[in-house]
CSV table of C-alpha atoms in Angstrom, one decimal:
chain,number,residue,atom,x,y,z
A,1,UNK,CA,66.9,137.2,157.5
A,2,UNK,CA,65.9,135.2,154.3
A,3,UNK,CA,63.2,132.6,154.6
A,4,UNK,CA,64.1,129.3,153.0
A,5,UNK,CA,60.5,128.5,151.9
A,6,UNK,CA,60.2,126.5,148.9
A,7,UNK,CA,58.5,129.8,147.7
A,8,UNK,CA,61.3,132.1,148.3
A,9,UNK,CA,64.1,129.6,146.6
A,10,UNK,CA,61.7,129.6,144.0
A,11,UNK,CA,61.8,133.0,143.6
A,12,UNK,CA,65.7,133.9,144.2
A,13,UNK,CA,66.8,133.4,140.7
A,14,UNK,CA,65.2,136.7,140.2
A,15,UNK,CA,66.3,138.6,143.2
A,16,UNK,CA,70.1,137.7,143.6
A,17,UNK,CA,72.8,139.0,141.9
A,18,UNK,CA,74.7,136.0,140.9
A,19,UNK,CA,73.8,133.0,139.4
A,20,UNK,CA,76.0,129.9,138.4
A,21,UNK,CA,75.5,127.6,135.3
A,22,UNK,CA,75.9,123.7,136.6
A,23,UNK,CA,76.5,120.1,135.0
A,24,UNK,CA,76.0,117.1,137.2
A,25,UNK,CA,77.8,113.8,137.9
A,26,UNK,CA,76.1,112.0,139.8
A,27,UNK,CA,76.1,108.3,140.8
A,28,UNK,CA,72.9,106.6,141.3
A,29,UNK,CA,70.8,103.9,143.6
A,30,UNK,CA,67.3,103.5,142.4
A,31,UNK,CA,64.7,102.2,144.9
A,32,UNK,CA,60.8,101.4,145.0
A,33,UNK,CA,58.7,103.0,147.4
A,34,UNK,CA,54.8,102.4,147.6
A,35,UNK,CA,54.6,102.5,143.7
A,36,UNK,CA,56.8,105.9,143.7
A,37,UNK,CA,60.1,105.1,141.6
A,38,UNK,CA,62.8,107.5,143.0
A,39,UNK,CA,66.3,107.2,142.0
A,40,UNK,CA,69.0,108.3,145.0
A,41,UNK,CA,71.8,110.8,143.9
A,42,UNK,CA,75.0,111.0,145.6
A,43,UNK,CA,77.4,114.0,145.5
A,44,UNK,CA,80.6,115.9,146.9
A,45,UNK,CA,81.4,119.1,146.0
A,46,UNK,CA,85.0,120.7,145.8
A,47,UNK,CA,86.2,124.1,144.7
A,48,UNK,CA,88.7,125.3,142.1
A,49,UNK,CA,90.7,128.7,142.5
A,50,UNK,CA,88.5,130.0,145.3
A,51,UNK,CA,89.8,133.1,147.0
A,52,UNK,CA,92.3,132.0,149.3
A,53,UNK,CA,91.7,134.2,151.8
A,54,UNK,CA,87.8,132.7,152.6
A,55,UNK,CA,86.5,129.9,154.8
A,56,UNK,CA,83.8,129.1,152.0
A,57,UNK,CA,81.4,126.5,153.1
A,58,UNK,CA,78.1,125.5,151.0
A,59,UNK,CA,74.6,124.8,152.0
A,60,UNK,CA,72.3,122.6,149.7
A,61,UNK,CA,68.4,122.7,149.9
A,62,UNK,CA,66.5,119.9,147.3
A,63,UNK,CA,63.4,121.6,146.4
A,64,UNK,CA,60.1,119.9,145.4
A,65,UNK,CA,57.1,120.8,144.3
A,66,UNK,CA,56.0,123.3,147.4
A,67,UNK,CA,58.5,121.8,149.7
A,68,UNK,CA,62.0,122.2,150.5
A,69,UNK,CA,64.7,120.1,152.4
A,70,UNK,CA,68.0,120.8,153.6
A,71,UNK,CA,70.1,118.4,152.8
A,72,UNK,CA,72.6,120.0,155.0
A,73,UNK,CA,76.2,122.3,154.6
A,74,UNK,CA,79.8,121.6,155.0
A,75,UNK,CA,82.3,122.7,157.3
A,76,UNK,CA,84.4,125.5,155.8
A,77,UNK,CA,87.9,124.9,154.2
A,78,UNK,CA,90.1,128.2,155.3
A,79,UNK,CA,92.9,129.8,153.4
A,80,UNK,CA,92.7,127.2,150.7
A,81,UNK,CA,92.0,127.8,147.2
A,82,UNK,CA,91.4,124.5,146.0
A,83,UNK,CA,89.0,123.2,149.2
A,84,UNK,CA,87.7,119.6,149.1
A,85,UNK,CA,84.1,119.3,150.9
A,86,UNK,CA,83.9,115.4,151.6
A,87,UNK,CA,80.6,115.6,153.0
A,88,UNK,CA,78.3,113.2,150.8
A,89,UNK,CA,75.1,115.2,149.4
A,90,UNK,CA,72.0,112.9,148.7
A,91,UNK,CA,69.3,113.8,147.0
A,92,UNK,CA,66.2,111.9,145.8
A,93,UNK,CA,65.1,112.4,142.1
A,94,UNK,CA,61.5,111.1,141.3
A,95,UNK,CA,60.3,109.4,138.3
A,96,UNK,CA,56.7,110.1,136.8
A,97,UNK,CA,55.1,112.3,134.2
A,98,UNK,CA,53.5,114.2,137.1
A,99,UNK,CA,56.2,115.2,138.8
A,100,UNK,CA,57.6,117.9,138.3
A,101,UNK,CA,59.8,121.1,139.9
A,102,UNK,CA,62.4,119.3,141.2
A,103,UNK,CA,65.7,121.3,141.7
A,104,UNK,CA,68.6,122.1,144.0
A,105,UNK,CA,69.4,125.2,145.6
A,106,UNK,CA,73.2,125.4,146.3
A,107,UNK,CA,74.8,128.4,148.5
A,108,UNK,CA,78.6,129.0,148.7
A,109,UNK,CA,79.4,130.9,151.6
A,110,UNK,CA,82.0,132.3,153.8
A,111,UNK,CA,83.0,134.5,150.7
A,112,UNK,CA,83.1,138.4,150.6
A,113,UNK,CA,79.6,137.2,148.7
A,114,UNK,CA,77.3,134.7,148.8
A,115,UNK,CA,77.4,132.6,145.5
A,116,UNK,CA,73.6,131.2,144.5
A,117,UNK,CA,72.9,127.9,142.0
A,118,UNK,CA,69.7,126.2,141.1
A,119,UNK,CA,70.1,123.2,139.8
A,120,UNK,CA,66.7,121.5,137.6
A,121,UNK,CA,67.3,117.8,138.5
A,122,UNK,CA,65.4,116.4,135.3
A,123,UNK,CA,68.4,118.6,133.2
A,124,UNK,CA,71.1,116.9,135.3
A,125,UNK,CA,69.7,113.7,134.7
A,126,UNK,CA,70.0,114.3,130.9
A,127,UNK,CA,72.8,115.9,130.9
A,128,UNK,CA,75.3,112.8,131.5
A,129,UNK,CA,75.3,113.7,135.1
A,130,UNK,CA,78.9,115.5,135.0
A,131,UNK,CA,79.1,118.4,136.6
A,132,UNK,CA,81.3,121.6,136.0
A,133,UNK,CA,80.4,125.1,137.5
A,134,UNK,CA,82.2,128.4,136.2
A,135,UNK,CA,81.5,130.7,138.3
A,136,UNK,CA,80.8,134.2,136.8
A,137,UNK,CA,81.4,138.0,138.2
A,138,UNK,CA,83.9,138.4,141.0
A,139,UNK,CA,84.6,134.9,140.8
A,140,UNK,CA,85.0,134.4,137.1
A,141,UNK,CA,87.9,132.4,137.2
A,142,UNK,CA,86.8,129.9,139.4
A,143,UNK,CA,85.0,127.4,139.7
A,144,UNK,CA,83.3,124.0,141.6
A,145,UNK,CA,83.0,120.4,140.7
A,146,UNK,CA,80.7,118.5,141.6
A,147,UNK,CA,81.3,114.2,141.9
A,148,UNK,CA,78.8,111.7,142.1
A,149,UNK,CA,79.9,108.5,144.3
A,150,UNK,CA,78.8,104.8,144.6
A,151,UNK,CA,78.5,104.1,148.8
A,152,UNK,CA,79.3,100.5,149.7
A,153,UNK,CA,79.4,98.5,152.9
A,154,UNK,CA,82.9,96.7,154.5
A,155,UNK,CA,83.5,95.2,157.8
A,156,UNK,CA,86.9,94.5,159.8
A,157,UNK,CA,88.5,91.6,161.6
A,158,UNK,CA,92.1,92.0,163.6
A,159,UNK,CA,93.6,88.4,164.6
A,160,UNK,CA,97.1,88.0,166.8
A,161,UNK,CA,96.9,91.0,169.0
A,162,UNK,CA,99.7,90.8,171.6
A,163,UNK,CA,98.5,91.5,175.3
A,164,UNK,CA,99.0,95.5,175.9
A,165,UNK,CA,97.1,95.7,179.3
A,166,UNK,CA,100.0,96.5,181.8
A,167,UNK,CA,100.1,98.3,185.2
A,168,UNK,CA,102.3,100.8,187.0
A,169,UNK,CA,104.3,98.6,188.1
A,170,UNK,CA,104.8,96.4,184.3
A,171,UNK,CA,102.6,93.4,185.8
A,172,UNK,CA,99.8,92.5,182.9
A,173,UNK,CA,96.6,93.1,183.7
A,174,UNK,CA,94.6,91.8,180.4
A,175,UNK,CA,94.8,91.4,177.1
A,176,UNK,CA,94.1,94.4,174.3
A,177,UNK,CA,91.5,96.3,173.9
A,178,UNK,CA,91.3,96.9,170.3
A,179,UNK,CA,89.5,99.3,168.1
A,180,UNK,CA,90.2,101.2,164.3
A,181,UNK,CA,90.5,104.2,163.0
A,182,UNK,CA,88.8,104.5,159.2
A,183,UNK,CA,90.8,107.1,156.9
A,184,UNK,CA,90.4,108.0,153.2
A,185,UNK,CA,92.9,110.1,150.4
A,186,UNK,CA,93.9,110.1,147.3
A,187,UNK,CA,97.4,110.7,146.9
A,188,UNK,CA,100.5,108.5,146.6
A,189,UNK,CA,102.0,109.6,149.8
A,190,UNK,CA,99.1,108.8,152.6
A,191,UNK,CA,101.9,111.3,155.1
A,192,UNK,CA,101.4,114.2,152.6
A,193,UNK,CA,98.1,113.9,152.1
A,194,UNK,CA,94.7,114.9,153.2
A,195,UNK,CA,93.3,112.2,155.3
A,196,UNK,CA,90.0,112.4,156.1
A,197,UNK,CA,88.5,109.8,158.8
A,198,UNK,CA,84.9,108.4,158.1
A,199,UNK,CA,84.5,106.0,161.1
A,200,UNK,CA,85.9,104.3,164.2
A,201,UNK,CA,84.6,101.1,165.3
A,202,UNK,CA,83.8,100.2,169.2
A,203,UNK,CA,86.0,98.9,171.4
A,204,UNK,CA,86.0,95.5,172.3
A,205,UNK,CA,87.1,94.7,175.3
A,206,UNK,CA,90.2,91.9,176.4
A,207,UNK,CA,91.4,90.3,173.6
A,208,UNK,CA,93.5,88.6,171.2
A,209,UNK,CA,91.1,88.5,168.2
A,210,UNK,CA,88.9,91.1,167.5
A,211,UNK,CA,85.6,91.0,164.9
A,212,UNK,CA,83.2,93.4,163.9
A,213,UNK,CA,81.4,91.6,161.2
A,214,UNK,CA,77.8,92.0,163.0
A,215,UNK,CA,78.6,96.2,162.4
A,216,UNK,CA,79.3,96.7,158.8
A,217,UNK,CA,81.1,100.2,157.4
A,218,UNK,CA,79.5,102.2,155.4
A,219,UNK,CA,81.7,104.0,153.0
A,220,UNK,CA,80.0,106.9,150.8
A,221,UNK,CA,82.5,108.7,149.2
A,222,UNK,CA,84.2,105.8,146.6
A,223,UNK,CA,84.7,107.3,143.1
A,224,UNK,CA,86.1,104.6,140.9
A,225,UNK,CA,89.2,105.4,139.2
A,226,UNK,CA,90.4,108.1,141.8
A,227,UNK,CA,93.4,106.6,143.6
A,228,UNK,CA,91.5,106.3,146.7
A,229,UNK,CA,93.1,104.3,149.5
A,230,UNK,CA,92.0,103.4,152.9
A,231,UNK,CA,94.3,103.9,155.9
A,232,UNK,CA,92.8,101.7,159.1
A,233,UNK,CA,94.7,102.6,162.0
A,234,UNK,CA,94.5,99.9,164.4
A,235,UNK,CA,94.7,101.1,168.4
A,236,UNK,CA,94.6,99.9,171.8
A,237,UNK,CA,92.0,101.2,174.4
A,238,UNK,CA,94.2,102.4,177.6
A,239,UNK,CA,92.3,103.4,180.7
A,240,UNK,CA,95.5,104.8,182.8
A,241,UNK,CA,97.2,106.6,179.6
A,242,UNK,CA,97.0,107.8,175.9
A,243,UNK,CA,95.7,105.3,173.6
A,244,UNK,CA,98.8,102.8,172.0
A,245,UNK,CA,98.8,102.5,168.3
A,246,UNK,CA,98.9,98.4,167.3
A,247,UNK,CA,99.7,99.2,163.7
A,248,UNK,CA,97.8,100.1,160.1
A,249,UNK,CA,97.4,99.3,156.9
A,250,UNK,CA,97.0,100.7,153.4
A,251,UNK,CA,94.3,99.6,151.3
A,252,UNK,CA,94.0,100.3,147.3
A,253,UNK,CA,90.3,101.4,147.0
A,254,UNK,CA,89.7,100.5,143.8
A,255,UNK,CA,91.4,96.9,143.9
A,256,UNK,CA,89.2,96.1,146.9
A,257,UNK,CA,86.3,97.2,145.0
A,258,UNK,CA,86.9,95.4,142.0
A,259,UNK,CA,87.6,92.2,143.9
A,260,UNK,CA,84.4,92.0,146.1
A,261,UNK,CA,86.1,89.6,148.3
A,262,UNK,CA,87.9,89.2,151.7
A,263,UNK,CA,91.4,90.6,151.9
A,264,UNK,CA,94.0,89.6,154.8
A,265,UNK,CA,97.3,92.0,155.1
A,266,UNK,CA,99.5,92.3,157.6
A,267,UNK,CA,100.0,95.3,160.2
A,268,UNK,CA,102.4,97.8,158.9
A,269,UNK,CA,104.4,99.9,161.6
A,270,UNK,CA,103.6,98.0,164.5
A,271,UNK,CA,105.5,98.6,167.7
A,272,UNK,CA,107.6,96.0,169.5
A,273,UNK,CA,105.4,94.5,171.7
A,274,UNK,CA,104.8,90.6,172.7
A,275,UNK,CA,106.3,87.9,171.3
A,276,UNK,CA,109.1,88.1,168.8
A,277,UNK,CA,107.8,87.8,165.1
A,278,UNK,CA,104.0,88.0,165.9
A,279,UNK,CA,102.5,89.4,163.1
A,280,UNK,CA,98.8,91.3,164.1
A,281,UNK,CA,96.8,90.7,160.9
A,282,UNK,CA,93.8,92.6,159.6
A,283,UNK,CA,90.8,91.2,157.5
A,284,UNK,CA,88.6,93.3,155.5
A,285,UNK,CA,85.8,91.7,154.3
A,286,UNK,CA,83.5,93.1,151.1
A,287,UNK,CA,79.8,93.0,152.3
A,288,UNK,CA,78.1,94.9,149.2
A,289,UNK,CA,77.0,97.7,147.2
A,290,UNK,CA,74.7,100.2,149.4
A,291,UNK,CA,70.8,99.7,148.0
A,292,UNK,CA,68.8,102.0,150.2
A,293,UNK,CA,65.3,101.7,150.1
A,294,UNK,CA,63.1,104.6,152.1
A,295,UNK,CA,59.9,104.4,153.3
């Protein structure tokens, strides 16, 4: 069993076998802590012609000085050759001509072989922050990519539910229940693609109108330029039964984004339900760029 010390990542560019050359992209948040200038890097990984017949899945340690953190792994893609990993990586980089040895550690696994990068931080930083990895040996061929991203916040409003709250016997028994379902992809088609859900709100409880500005989203994997859209699903709480769906709506990431402002659409696909010609609208409301500060 290998120790992940910050002593034995330090010395496994000598012992493994395989070793991958890496670019960065990277976005960045810079903060102020205590006199200690740290800029925040963000980052998803994907893979290009994997072996198709793995479940690869990476690990990611940020190593400092004599210390090392995992900054967690991904779940693994299976049978997929071209697997995207949307978990957001974030990493600190610090500033200051004393600091020094500050690198990543990235494992791929769930291959026949376990693939093995360091990553010097102060290189990526210079480099332009794009990153492209060709991998080398058995895997010469493929390769991973690694994306920086620029986290904002949102928050939802839905206004005009009809009442849903029926018994056995059709008699109603309250209002709606609401609550939404947050989904990203990147494709034309959001039935053909890859959505991946990032949130769902709480309930709230017997009503027509529905707010959740007092619990803003936060959404970490926006990559201008990217095609990304938003599909919000909203749904009905149901005590007695499966849960009803109200309606959805598509949202163009990048015109949201470049708006910063509040944007009212109706429900698309809703079912018939109350009153003839009610249209359930949803408000998405911009509330900011993400600037974390850590103490």
């Amino acid at each position: 069993m290998i120790n992940f010390s910050a002593k034995n990542i330090r010395n496994m560019k000598y012992t493994f076998p395989l070793i991958l050359l890496i670019s960065l992209s990277f976005a960045l948040t810079r903060a102020q802590n205590e006199g200690s200038h740290f800029t925040n890097l963000y980052f998803t990984v994907s893979g290009r012609n994997l072996p198709s017949n793995g479940n690869p899945y990476l690990l990611i340690y940020h190593v400092h000085d004599d210390s090392s953190t995992n900054l967690g792994k991904t779940l693994g893609v299976k049978d997929n050759p071209n697997p995207e990993w949307n978990k957001v990586f974030k990493a600190k980089y610090f500033h200051g001509e004393n600091v020094q040895n500050q690198r990543l550690f990235v494992q791929v696994k769930g291959l026949q072989n376990t693939a093995n990068v360091f990553v010097e931080l102060s290189s990526y930083m210079e480099s332009g922050q794009n990153l492209s990895i060709p991998l080398t040996g058995e895997y010469s061929g493929s390769s991973l990519i690694l994306q920086g991203t620029t986290p904002f916040y949102f928050s939802l409003q839905v206004n005009n539910i009809p009442a849903t709250d029926f018994n056995w016997w059709g008699v109603r028994t309250g209002l709606s229940d609401p609550y939404i379902n947050c989904y990203f992809f990147s494709a034309s088609d959001p039935w053909d693609a890859q959505r991946s859900k990032f949130h769902e709100t709480t309930v709230v409880r017997n009503v027509h109108d529905a707010s959740w500005w007092d619990q803003p989203i936060e959404y970490l994997n926006y990559v201008k330029g990217k095609g990304q859209k938003f599909l919000l699903e909203v749904m009905d709480h149901d005590h007695m039964s499966k849960d009803d769906f109200l309606g959805e709506a598509i949202i163009d990431v990048d015109e949201f984004v470049r708006h910063e402002a509040i944007l009212i659409t109706p429900l698309l696909n809703t079912p018939k339900i109350g009153q003839a010609g009610q249209n359930i609208t949803l408000t998405v409301k911009w509330e900011g760029w993400a600037q974390l500060t850590e103490p």
